[in-house]
JSON list of C-alpha atoms in Angstrom, two decimals:
[
{"chain": "R", "resi": 166, "resn": "MET", "atom": "CA", "xyz": [60.50, 11.64, 6.13]},
{"chain": "R", "resi": 167, "resn": "SER", "atom": "CA", "xyz": [57.91, 9.11, 7.41]},
{"chain": "R", "resi": 168, "resn": "THR", "atom": "CA", "xyz": [60.29, 5.32, 7.55]},
{"chain": "R", "resi": 169, "resn": "THR", "atom": "CA", "xyz": [56.89, 4.32, 6.58]},
{"chain": "R", "resi": 170, "resn": "THR", "atom": "CA", "xyz": [55.64, 4.13, 3.06]},
{"chain": "R", "resi": 171, "resn": "VAL", "atom": "CA", "xyz": [53.68, 6.68, 4.55]},
{"chain": "R", "resi": 172, "resn": "PRO", "atom": "CA", "xyz": [52.88, 8.15, 7.67]},
{"chain": "R", "resi": 173, "resn": "THR", "atom": "CA", "xyz": [50.08, 7.75, 10.40]},
{"chain": "R", "resi": 174, "resn": "GLY", "atom": "CA", "xyz": [48.14, 10.81, 9.23]},
{"chain": "R", "resi": 175, "resn": "LYS", "atom": "CA", "xyz": [47.24, 10.05, 5.63]},
{"chain": "R", "resi": 176, "resn": "VAL", "atom": "CA", "xyz": [46.01, 6.94, 6.71]},
{"chain": "R", "resi": 177, "resn": "ARG", "atom": "CA", "xyz": [43.53, 8.56, 9.38]},
{"chain": "R", "resi": 178, "resn": "GLU", "atom": "CA", "xyz": [42.95, 10.74, 6.87]},
{"chain": "R", "resi": 179, "resn": "ALA", "atom": "CA", "xyz": [41.57, 7.96, 4.53]},
{"chain": "R", "resi": 180, "resn": "ALA", "atom": "CA", "xyz": [39.80, 6.46, 7.67]},
{"chain": "R", "resi": 181, "resn": "ARG", "atom": "CA", "xyz": [37.62, 9.56, 8.39]},
{"chain": "R", "resi": 182, "resn": "ALA", "atom": "CA", "xyz": [36.77, 10.35, 4.78]},
{"chain": "R", "resi": 183, "resn": "GLY", "atom": "CA", "xyz": [35.20, 7.32, 4.52]},
{"chain": "R", "resi": 184, "resn": "LYS", "atom": "CA", "xyz": [38.31, 6.37, 1.43]},
{"chain": "R", "resi": 185, "resn": "GLU", "atom": "CA", "xyz": [40.55, 3.12, 1.24]},
{"chain": "R", "resi": 186, "resn": "VAL", "atom": "CA", "xyz": [44.47, 3.63, 1.19]},
{"chain": "R", "resi": 187, "resn": "PRO", "atom": "CA", "xyz": [46.15, 2.15, -1.92]},
{"chain": "R", "resi": 188, "resn": "ALA", "atom": "CA", "xyz": [47.68, -1.18, -2.16]},
{"chain": "R", "resi": 189, "resn": "GLY", "atom": "CA", "xyz": [51.34, -1.08, -0.38]},
{"chain": "R", "resi": 190, "resn": "TRP", "atom": "CA", "xyz": [50.44, 1.46, 2.18]},
{"chain": "R", "resi": 191, "resn": "LEU", "atom": "CA", "xyz": [49.09, -1.51, 5.12]},
{"chain": "R", "resi": 192, "resn": "ALA", "atom": "CA", "xyz": [49.20, -5.05, 5.53]},
{"chain": "R", "resi": 193, "resn": "ASP", "atom": "CA", "xyz": [48.92, -7.31, 8.10]},
{"chain": "R", "resi": 194, "resn": "ASP", "atom": "CA", "xyz": [50.17, -9.88, 10.10]},
{"chain": "R", "resi": 195, "resn": "HIS", "atom": "CA", "xyz": [51.18, -12.29, 7.22]},
{"chain": "R", "resi": 196, "resn": "GLY", "atom": "CA", "xyz": [52.35, -9.45, 4.58]},
{"chain": "R", "resi": 197, "resn": "ALA", "atom": "CA", "xyz": [49.26, -9.89, 2.67]},
{"chain": "R", "resi": 198, "resn": "PRO", "atom": "CA", "xyz": [48.15, -5.32, 1.65]},
{"chain": "R", "resi": 199, "resn": "VAL", "atom": "CA", "xyz": [45.28, -4.07, 3.47]},
{"chain": "R", "resi": 200, "resn": "THR", "atom": "CA", "xyz": [43.00, -1.42, 1.57]},
{"chain": "R", "resi": 201, "resn": "GLU", "atom": "CA", "xyz": [40.53, 0.22, 4.49]},
{"chain": "R", "resi": 202, "resn": "PRO", "atom": "CA", "xyz": [42.17, 2.18, 6.22]},
{"chain": "R", "resi": 203, "resn": "ALA", "atom": "CA", "xyz": [40.35, 1.85, 9.30]},
{"chain": "R", "resi": 204, "resn": "ALA", "atom": "CA", "xyz": [42.28, -1.21, 10.28]},
{"chain": "R", "resi": 205, "resn": "PHE", "atom": "CA", "xyz": [44.90, 0.39, 10.82]},
{"chain": "R", "resi": 206, "resn": "ASP", "atom": "CA", "xyz": [44.03, 1.99, 14.02]},
{"chain": "R", "resi": 207, "resn": "ARG", "atom": "CA", "xyz": [42.37, -1.27, 15.01]},
{"chain": "R", "resi": 208, "resn": "GLY", "atom": "CA", "xyz": [45.46, -2.96, 15.37]},
{"chain": "R", "resi": 209, "resn": "GLU", "atom": "CA", "xyz": [44.45, -5.26, 12.02]},
{"chain": "R", "resi": 210, "resn": "ALA", "atom": "CA", "xyz": [47.50, -3.21, 9.67]},
{"chain": "R", "resi": 211, "resn": "HIS", "atom": "CA", "xyz": [50.64, -2.19, 10.01]},
{"chain": "R", "resi": 212, "resn": "LEU", "atom": "CA", "xyz": [52.47, 1.22, 7.54]},
{"chain": "R", "resi": 213, "resn": "ARG", "atom": "CA", "xyz": [54.99, -0.94, 5.11]},
{"chain": "R", "resi": 214, "resn": "TRP", "atom": "CA", "xyz": [58.24, 0.04, 5.39]},
{"chain": "R", "resi": 215, "resn": "LEU", "atom": "CA", "xyz": [59.87, 2.46, 2.94]},
{"chain": "R", "resi": 216, "resn": "GLY", "atom": "CA", "xyz": [60.63, 1.49, 0.17]},
{"chain": "R", "resi": 217, "resn": "GLY", "atom": "CA", "xyz": [57.94, -1.75, 0.50]},
{"chain": "R", "resi": 218, "resn": "ASP", "atom": "CA", "xyz": [59.68, -5.08, -0.38]},
{"chain": "R", "resi": 219, "resn": "ALA", "atom": "CA", "xyz": [62.00, -6.85, 0.68]},
{"chain": "R", "resi": 220, "resn": "ASP", "atom": "CA", "xyz": [63.55, -7.06, -3.30]},
{"chain": "R", "resi": 221, "resn": "THR", "atom": "CA", "xyz": [63.14, -2.91, -3.04]},
{"chain": "R", "resi": 222, "resn": "GLY", "atom": "CA", "xyz": [64.76, -1.77, -0.13]},
{"chain": "R", "resi": 223, "resn": "ALA", "atom": "CA", "xyz": [62.45, -2.42, 3.19]},
{"chain": "R", "resi": 224, "resn": "TYR", "atom": "CA", "xyz": [65.52, -3.08, 4.82]},
{"chain": "R", "resi": 225, "resn": "LYS", "atom": "CA", "xyz": [66.47, 0.58, 4.40]},
{"chain": "R", "resi": 226, "resn": "GLY", "atom": "CA", "xyz": [63.53, 1.94, 5.58]},
{"chain": "R", "resi": 227, "resn": "PHE", "atom": "CA", "xyz": [63.31, -0.72, 8.54]},
{"chain": "R", "resi": 228, "resn": "GLY", "atom": "CA", "xyz": [67.32, 0.88, 9.48]},
{"chain": "R", "resi": 229, "resn": "LEU", "atom": "CA", "xyz": [66.31, 4.14, 8.82]},
{"chain": "R", "resi": 230, "resn": "GLY", "atom": "CA", "xyz": [63.71, 3.70, 11.85]},
{"chain": "R", "resi": 231, "resn": "LEU", "atom": "CA", "xyz": [65.51, 1.99, 13.71]},
{"chain": "R", "resi": 232, "resn": "LEU", "atom": "CA", "xyz": [67.56, 4.60, 13.92]},
{"chain": "R", "resi": 233, "resn": "VAL", "atom": "CA", "xyz": [65.22, 6.75, 14.66]},
{"chain": "R", "resi": 234, "resn": "GLU", "atom": "CA", "xyz": [63.34, 4.86, 17.61]},
{"chain": "R", "resi": 235, "resn": "VAL", "atom": "CA", "xyz": [67.49, 4.88, 19.23]},
{"chain": "R", "resi": 236, "resn": "LEU", "atom": "CA", "xyz": [68.10, 8.67, 18.74]},
{"chain": "R", "resi": 237, "resn": "SER", "atom": "CA", "xyz": [64.15, 10.26, 19.70]},
{"chain": "R", "resi": 238, "resn": "ALA", "atom": "CA", "xyz": [63.17, 7.42, 22.22]},
{"chain": "R", "resi": 239, "resn": "LEU", "atom": "CA", "xyz": [65.18, 5.20, 23.46]},
{"chain": "R", "resi": 240, "resn": "LEU", "atom": "CA", "xyz": [67.92, 7.63, 24.02]},
{"chain": "R", "resi": 241, "resn": "PRO", "atom": "CA", "xyz": [65.49, 10.67, 25.71]},
{"chain": "R", "resi": 242, "resn": "GLY", "atom": "CA", "xyz": [63.85, 8.02, 27.36]},
{"chain": "R", "resi": 243, "resn": "ALA", "atom": "CA", "xyz": [60.93, 8.41, 25.57]},
{"chain": "R", "resi": 244, "resn": "GLY", "atom": "CA", "xyz": [58.53, 5.38, 24.97]},
{"chain": "R", "resi": 245, "resn": "THR", "atom": "CA", "xyz": [59.93, 2.32, 22.46]},
{"chain": "R", "resi": 246, "resn": "GLY", "atom": "CA", "xyz": [58.00, -0.14, 20.09]},
{"chain": "R", "resi": 247, "resn": "PRO", "atom": "CA", "xyz": [56.90, -2.42, 20.57]},
{"chain": "R", "resi": 248, "resn": "HIS", "atom": "CA", "xyz": [55.42, -2.77, 23.01]},
{"chain": "R", "resi": 249, "resn": "PRO", "atom": "CA", "xyz": [54.65, -7.03, 24.36]},
{"chain": "R", "resi": 250, "resn": "GLU", "atom": "CA", "xyz": [53.93, -6.62, 27.88]},
{"chain": "R", "resi": 251, "resn": "SER", "atom": "CA", "xyz": [50.64, -4.52, 26.32]},
{"chain": "R", "resi": 252, "resn": "GLY", "atom": "CA", "xyz": [49.86, -6.68, 23.31]},
{"chain": "R", "resi": 253, "resn": "GLU", "atom": "CA", "xyz": [50.07, -3.20, 20.81]},
{"chain": "R", "resi": 254, "resn": "ASN", "atom": "CA", "xyz": [52.63, -3.60, 18.30]},
{"chain": "R", "resi": 255, "resn": "ARG", "atom": "CA", "xyz": [52.99, -0.13, 17.01]},
{"chain": "R", "resi": 256, "resn": "GLU", "atom": "CA", "xyz": [53.35, 0.92, 13.62]},
{"chain": "R", "resi": 257, "resn": "ALA", "atom": "CA", "xyz": [55.59, -1.33, 12.41]},
{"chain": "R", "resi": 258, "resn": "GLY", "atom": "CA", "xyz": [57.88, -1.87, 15.42]},
{"chain": "R", "resi": 259, "resn": "ALA", "atom": "CA", "xyz": [58.13, 2.05, 16.39]},
{"chain": "R", "resi": 260, "resn": "SER", "atom": "CA", "xyz": [54.75, 4.25, 16.38]},
{"chain": "R", "resi": 261, "resn": "GLY", "atom": "CA", "xyz": [54.66, 6.98, 14.44]},
{"chain": "R", "resi": 262, "resn": "THR", "atom": "CA", "xyz": [59.20, 6.95, 13.86]},
{"chain": "R", "resi": 263, "resn": "GLY", "atom": "CA", "xyz": [59.51, 9.64, 11.66]},
{"chain": "R", "resi": 264, "resn": "ALA", "atom": "CA", "xyz": [61.54, 13.30, 10.76]},
{"chain": "R", "resi": 265, "resn": "GLY", "atom": "CA", "xyz": [60.48, 16.16, 10.74]},
{"chain": "R", "resi": 266, "resn": "GLY", "atom": "CA", "xyz": [57.84, 18.06, 12.32]},
{"chain": "R", "resi": 267, "resn": "THR", "atom": "CA", "xyz": [54.07, 17.59, 11.70]},
{"chain": "R", "resi": 268, "resn": "GLY", "atom": "CA", "xyz": [51.87, 21.81, 10.64]},
{"chain": "R", "resi": 269, "resn": "ALA", "atom": "CA", "xyz": [48.32, 21.95, 11.38]},
{"chain": "R", "resi": 270, "resn": "ASP", "atom": "CA", "xyz": [47.74, 20.60, 7.86]},
{"chain": "R", "resi": 271, "resn": "GLY", "atom": "CA", "xyz": [48.74, 17.32, 8.57]},
{"chain": "R", "resi": 272, "resn": "THR", "atom": "CA", "xyz": [52.01, 16.95, 6.56]},
{"chain": "R", "resi": 273, "resn": "GLY", "atom": "CA", "xyz": [55.09, 17.00, 8.23]},
{"chain": "R", "resi": 274, "resn": "ALA", "atom": "CA", "xyz": [58.81, 18.50, 6.73]},
{"chain": "R", "resi": 275, "resn": "SER", "atom": "CA", "xyz": [62.00, 18.86, 8.46]},
{"chain": "R", "resi": 276, "resn": "GLY", "atom": "CA", "xyz": [63.51, 22.39, 7.48]},
{"chain": "R", "resi": 277, "resn": "THR", "atom": "CA", "xyz": [66.60, 24.04, 7.02]},
{"chain": "R", "resi": 278, "resn": "GLY", "atom": "CA", "xyz": [66.62, 27.50, 7.14]},
{"chain": "R", "resi": 279, "resn": "ALA", "atom": "CA", "xyz": [68.39, 30.19, 4.44]},
{"chain": "R", "resi": 280, "resn": "ASP", "atom": "CA", "xyz": [71.11, 30.37, 7.01]},
{"chain": "R", "resi": 281, "resn": "GLY", "atom": "CA", "xyz": [71.83, 26.94, 6.98]},
{"chain": "R", "resi": 282, "resn": "THR", "atom": "CA", "xyz": [70.67, 25.92, 9.81]},
{"chain": "R", "resi": 283, "resn": "GLY", "atom": "CA", "xyz": [67.92, 23.27, 10.50]},
{"chain": "R", "resi": 284, "resn": "ALA", "atom": "CA", "xyz": [65.87, 21.60, 13.45]},
{"chain": "R", "resi": 285, "resn": "GLY", "atom": "CA", "xyz": [63.93, 18.19, 12.66]},
{"chain": "R", "resi": 286, "resn": "GLY", "atom": "CA", "xyz": [62.18, 16.18, 15.67]},
{"chain": "R", "resi": 287, "resn": "THR", "atom": "CA", "xyz": [61.69, 12.45, 14.61]},
{"chain": "R", "resi": 288, "resn": "GLY", "atom": "CA", "xyz": [59.06, 10.92, 16.66]},
{"chain": "R", "resi": 289, "resn": "ALA", "atom": "CA", "xyz": [59.05, 6.74, 18.09]},
{"chain": "R", "resi": 290, "resn": "GLY", "atom": "CA", "xyz": [55.76, 6.35, 20.27]},
{"chain": "R", "resi": 291, "resn": "GLY", "atom": "CA", "xyz": [54.52, 7.62, 23.40]},
{"chain": "R", "resi": 292, "resn": "THR", "atom": "CA", "xyz": [55.03, 11.05, 27.00]},
{"chain": "R", "resi": 293, "resn": "GLY", "atom": "CA", "xyz": [59.13, 12.44, 26.79]},
{"chain": "R", "resi": 294, "resn": "ALA", "atom": "CA", "xyz": [61.22, 11.57, 29.21]},
{"chain": "R", "resi": 295, "resn": "GLY", "atom": "CA", "xyz": [60.68, 13.25, 32.93]},
{"chain": "R", "resi": 296, "resn": "GLY", "atom": "CA", "xyz": [56.72, 12.82, 32.14]},
{"chain": "R", "resi": 297, "resn": "THR", "atom": "CA", "xyz": [54.71, 11.75, 35.57]},
{"chain": "R", "resi": 298, "resn": "GLU", "atom": "CA", "xyz": [51.80, 10.63, 33.92]},
{"chain": "R", "resi": 299, "resn": "GLN", "atom": "CA", "xyz": [51.33, 6.90, 31.63]},
{"chain": "R", "resi": 300, "resn": "PRO", "atom": "CA", "xyz": [50.87, 6.77, 28.26]},
{"chain": "R", "resi": 301, "resn": "ARG", "atom": "CA", "xyz": [47.39, 6.73, 27.20]},
{"chain": "R", "resi": 302, "resn": "SER", "atom": "CA", "xyz": [47.29, 5.82, 23.60]},
{"chain": "R", "resi": 303, "resn": "ARG", "atom": "CA", "xyz": [49.43, 4.89, 21.05]},
{"chain": "R", "resi": 304, "resn": "ASP", "atom": "CA", "xyz": [50.24, 8.35, 20.07]},
{"chain": "R", "resi": 305, "resn": "ASP", "atom": "CA", "xyz": [51.62, 9.41, 24.63]},
{"chain": "R", "resi": 306, "resn": "ASP", "atom": "CA", "xyz": [55.03, 8.46, 25.65]},
{"chain": "R", "resi": 307, "resn": "ILE", "atom": "CA", "xyz": [56.06, 10.52, 21.84]},
{"chain": "R", "resi": 308, "resn": "GLY", "atom": "CA", "xyz": [60.42, 11.70, 22.32]},
{"chain": "R", "resi": 309, "resn": "TYR", "atom": "CA", "xyz": [62.00, 14.29, 19.73]},
{"chain": "R", "resi": 310, "resn": "LEU", "atom": "CA", "xyz": [65.56, 15.35, 19.34]},
{"chain": "R", "resi": 311, "resn": "VAL", "atom": "CA", "xyz": [67.09, 18.15, 17.90]},
{"chain": "R", "resi": 312, "resn": "VAL", "atom": "CA", "xyz": [70.32, 19.11, 15.84]},
{"chain": "R", "resi": 313, "resn": "ALA", "atom": "CA", "xyz": [71.23, 22.18, 15.07]},
{"chain": "R", "resi": 314, "resn": "ILE", "atom": "CA", "xyz": [74.09, 22.85, 12.96]},
{"chain": "R", "resi": 315, "resn": "ALA", "atom": "CA", "xyz": [75.94, 25.83, 12.32]},
{"chain": "R", "resi": 316, "resn": "PRO", "atom": "CA", "xyz": [78.04, 25.71, 8.91]},
{"chain": "R", "resi": 317, "resn": "GLY", "atom": "CA", "xyz": [79.68, 28.61, 9.48]},
{"chain": "R", "resi": 318, "resn": "GLY", "atom": "CA", "xyz": [81.85, 26.58, 12.34]},
{"chain": "R", "resi": 319, "resn": "LEU", "atom": "CA", "xyz": [82.86, 24.61, 9.95]},
{"chain": "R", "resi": 320, "resn": "ARG", "atom": "CA", "xyz": [83.61, 26.51, 6.59]},
{"chain": "R", "resi": 321, "resn": "SER", "atom": "CA", "xyz": [82.66, 30.12, 5.28]},
{"chain": "R", "resi": 322, "resn": "GLY", "atom": "CA", "xyz": [79.35, 30.84, 5.93]},
{"chain": "R", "resi": 323, "resn": "VAL", "atom": "CA", "xyz": [79.13, 32.87, 2.37]},
{"chain": "R", "resi": 324, "resn": "ASP", "atom": "CA", "xyz": [80.39, 30.08, 0.22]},
{"chain": "R", "resi": 325, "resn": "PHE", "atom": "CA", "xyz": [78.33, 28.12, 2.34]},
{"chain": "R", "resi": 326, "resn": "LEU", "atom": "CA", "xyz": [75.70, 29.99, 1.36]},
{"chain": "R", "resi": 327, "resn": "ALA", "atom": "CA", "xyz": [76.25, 29.87, -2.46]},
{"chain": "R", "resi": 328, "resn": "GLU", "atom": "CA", "xyz": [76.80, 26.13, -2.87]},
{"chain": "R", "resi": 329, "resn": "ALA", "atom": "CA", "xyz": [73.76, 25.40, -1.53]},
{"chain": "R", "resi": 330, "resn": "THR", "atom": "CA", "xyz": [72.18, 28.04, -3.40]},
{"chain": "R", "resi": 331, "resn": "GLY", "atom": "CA", "xyz": [73.80, 26.51, -6.27]},
{"chain": "R", "resi": 332, "resn": "MET", "atom": "CA", "xyz": [73.41, 22.68, -5.72]},
{"chain": "R", "resi": 333, "resn": "PHE", "atom": "CA", "xyz": [69.37, 23.21, -5.30]},
{"chain": "R", "resi": 334, "resn": "GLY", "atom": "CA", "xyz": [68.92, 25.34, -7.66]},
{"chain": "R", "resi": 335, "resn": "ALA", "atom": "CA", "xyz": [70.13, 22.72, -10.10]},
{"chain": "R", "resi": 336, "resn": "VAL", "atom": "CA", "xyz": [67.17, 20.40, -8.76]},
{"chain": "R", "resi": 337, "resn": "LEU", "atom": "CA", "xyz": [64.27, 23.35, -9.06]},
{"chain": "R", "resi": 338, "resn": "ASP", "atom": "CA", "xyz": [66.23, 23.61, -12.95]},
{"chain": "R", "resi": 339, "resn": "CYS", "atom": "CA", "xyz": [65.73, 19.75, -13.98]},
{"chain": "R", "resi": 340, "resn": "PRO", "atom": "CA", "xyz": [63.34, 18.98, -16.52]},
{"chain": "R", "resi": 341, "resn": "PRO", "atom": "CA", "xyz": [60.16, 16.90, -15.26]},
{"chain": "R", "resi": 342, "resn": "THR", "atom": "CA", "xyz": [58.88, 13.97, -16.44]},
{"chain": "R", "resi": 343, "resn": "ARG", "atom": "CA", "xyz": [55.96, 15.05, -16.88]},
{"chain": "R", "resi": 344, "resn": "ALA", "atom": "CA", "xyz": [54.59, 18.55, -18.34]},
{"chain": "R", "resi": 345, "resn": "GLY", "atom": "CA", "xyz": [53.15, 21.07, -14.99]},
{"chain": "R", "resi": 346, "resn": "GLU", "atom": "CA", "xyz": [54.64, 18.53, -13.13]},
{"chain": "R", "resi": 347, "resn": "PRO", "atom": "CA", "xyz": [58.23, 21.01, -11.77]},
{"chain": "R", "resi": 348, "resn": "VAL", "atom": "CA", "xyz": [60.89, 19.13, -10.08]},
{"chain": "R", "resi": 349, "resn": "ARG", "atom": "CA", "xyz": [61.14, 20.33, -6.22]},
{"chain": "R", "resi": 350, "resn": "TYR", "atom": "CA", "xyz": [63.20, 19.27, -3.82]},
{"chain": "R", "resi": 351, "resn": "PRO", "atom": "CA", "xyz": [61.27, 17.86, -0.46]},
{"chain": "R", "resi": 352, "resn": "GLY", "atom": "CA", "xyz": [60.49, 20.36, 2.24]},
{"chain": "R", "resi": 353, "resn": "TRP", "atom": "CA", "xyz": [59.84, 22.47, -0.86]},
{"chain": "R", "resi": 354, "resn": "PRO", "atom": "CA", "xyz": [55.73, 21.24, -1.82]},
{"chain": "R", "resi": 355, "resn": "GLU", "atom": "CA", "xyz": [55.24, 22.40, 2.03]},
{"chain": "R", "resi": 356, "resn": "ASP", "atom": "CA", "xyz": [56.68, 25.57, 2.98]},
{"chain": "R", "resi": 357, "resn": "ALA", "atom": "CA", "xyz": [54.27, 26.96, -0.32]},
{"chain": "R", "resi": 358, "resn": "ARG", "atom": "CA", "xyz": [51.41, 25.10, 0.96]},
{"chain": "R", "resi": 359, "resn": "SER", "atom": "CA", "xyz": [52.45, 26.47, 4.79]},
{"chain": "R", "resi": 360, "resn": "ARG", "atom": "CA", "xyz": [52.58, 29.53, 3.53]},
{"chain": "R", "resi": 361, "resn": "GLU", "atom": "CA", "xyz": [49.40, 28.75, 1.76]},
{"chain": "R", "resi": 362, "resn": "ARG", "atom": "CA", "xyz": [47.38, 28.39, 5.08]},
{"chain": "R", "resi": 363, "resn": "ARG", "atom": "CA", "xyz": [48.90, 31.28, 6.51]},
{"chain": "R", "resi": 364, "resn": "ALA", "atom": "CA", "xyz": [47.17, 33.72, 3.80]},
{"chain": "R", "resi": 365, "resn": "HIS", "atom": "CA", "xyz": [44.02, 31.83, 3.91]},
{"chain": "R", "resi": 366, "resn": "GLY", "atom": "CA", "xyz": [43.30, 29.58, 6.96]},
{"chain": "R", "resi": 367, "resn": "VAL", "atom": "CA", "xyz": [43.86, 25.92, 6.80]},
{"chain": "R", "resi": 368, "resn": "PRO", "atom": "CA", "xyz": [41.45, 23.35, 5.46]},
{"chain": "R", "resi": 369, "resn": "VAL", "atom": "CA", "xyz": [39.61, 21.12, 7.56]},
{"chain": "R", "resi": 370, "resn": "GLY", "atom": "CA", "xyz": [37.01, 18.37, 7.91]},
{"chain": "R", "resi": 371, "resn": "ALA", "atom": "CA", "xyz": [34.10, 18.13, 9.97]},
{"chain": "R", "resi": 372, "resn": "ALA", "atom": "CA", "xyz": [34.58, 14.46, 11.50]},
{"chain": "R", "resi": 373, "resn": "LEU", "atom": "CA", "xyz": [38.25, 16.24, 13.00]},
{"chain": "R", "resi": 374, "resn": "TYR", "atom": "CA", "xyz": [37.46, 19.56, 13.54]},
{"chain": "R", "resi": 375, "resn": "GLU", "atom": "CA", "xyz": [34.55, 17.63, 16.45]},
{"chain": "R", "resi": 376, "resn": "GLU", "atom": "CA", "xyz": [37.68, 15.80, 17.61]},
{"chain": "R", "resi": 377, "resn": "MET", "atom": "CA", "xyz": [39.88, 18.68, 18.13]},
{"chain": "R", "resi": 378, "resn": "LEU", "atom": "CA", "xyz": [36.84, 20.44, 19.66]},
{"chain": "R", "resi": 379, "resn": "GLY", "atom": "CA", "xyz": [36.28, 17.33, 21.85]},
{"chain": "R", "resi": 380, "resn": "LEU", "atom": "CA", "xyz": [40.02, 17.09, 22.83]},
{"chain": "R", "resi": 381, "resn": "ALA", "atom": "CA", "xyz": [39.48, 20.76, 24.01]},
{"chain": "R", "resi": 382, "resn": "ARG", "atom": "CA", "xyz": [36.22, 20.59, 25.67]},
{"chain": "R", "resi": 383, "resn": "ASP", "atom": "CA", "xyz": [38.49, 17.44, 27.70]},
{"chain": "R", "resi": 384, "resn": "ASN", "atom": "CA", "xyz": [40.84, 19.29, 28.51]},
{"chain": "R", "resi": 385, "resn": "CYS", "atom": "CA", "xyz": [39.54, 22.99, 29.22]},
{"chain": "R", "resi": 386, "resn": "LEU", "atom": "CA", "xyz": [41.66, 24.47, 26.26]},
{"chain": "R", "resi": 387, "resn": "ARG", "atom": "CA", "xyz": [39.94, 27.47, 24.02]},
{"chain": "R", "resi": 388, "resn": "PHE", "atom": "CA", "xyz": [38.70, 26.34, 20.67]},
{"chain": "R", "resi": 389, "resn": "PRO", "atom": "CA", "xyz": [38.70, 28.80, 17.54]},
{"chain": "R", "resi": 390, "resn": "SER", "atom": "CA", "xyz": [35.92, 29.13, 15.96]},
{"chain": "R", "resi": 391, "resn": "PRO", "atom": "CA", "xyz": [35.68, 27.40, 12.08]},
{"chain": "R", "resi": 392, "resn": "VAL", "atom": "CA", "xyz": [36.24, 30.70, 9.29]},
{"chain": "R", "resi": 393, "resn": "HIS", "atom": "CA", "xyz": [33.86, 30.06, 6.59]},
{"chain": "R", "resi": 394, "resn": "SER", "atom": "CA", "xyz": [36.68, 30.02, 3.29]},
{"chain": "R", "resi": 395, "resn": "ALA", "atom": "CA", "xyz": [35.33, 30.20, -0.25]},
{"chain": "R", "resi": 396, "resn": "ARG", "atom": "CA", "xyz": [38.21, 29.08, -1.65]},
{"chain": "R", "resi": 397, "resn": "ALA", "atom": "CA", "xyz": [38.89, 25.64, 1.41]},
{"chain": "R", "resi": 398, "resn": "GLY", "atom": "CA", "xyz": [35.17, 25.00, 1.25]},
{"chain": "R", "resi": 399, "resn": "GLY", "atom": "CA", "xyz": [34.81, 24.49, 4.03]},
{"chain": "R", "resi": 400, "resn": "ARG", "atom": "CA", "xyz": [35.74, 24.68, 7.31]},
{"chain": "R", "resi": 401, "resn": "ALA", "atom": "CA", "xyz": [38.97, 26.67, 8.26]}
]
């Protein structure tokens, strides 16, 4: 879960596609909305906190972002933001602050297993602790905090699973406000998309594919050849 309105991946995806982003995703130094996604990586726009404006709860997103920065950057010794010495104010003060993993299809989700255990990764700008290489860009020096919870150590595992099934089932049974768009809980769409990708491949645009291929070449890594998928309609 991103602590900003959208994660950086959504903005960069729009930039690669040459599309504008909705007003409310980005803002300039004076708080004015920015719809050009490329402005973000030029340092001319910043991600807005979850909640949008102060009147609609942006302070909550700020608080969550600061907490993630403490747990996933300050605690493990990774890079923290902003970085006045480099003149770089990283994404509203926390580079890529977020909770959850990011999959190959560019989506993020924090997972909870059927046994109630979960592991959520949180990131905040730059190499993890113990790295010998200096950060080279805004996406280096990233730290993580992983927490695993065993419900059986706190209560009956059988009771927990039964009540969890009932609770999430109640969410799924809620009547939707839009016909054809059933109510889902966080992680459900990502799980469905993950199963779809494993079965049919990951659609990758030409620009992103070339970028990834270049990174693989620069680091002397093998990179899989694209597989043409009729279902995906492009590289996969």
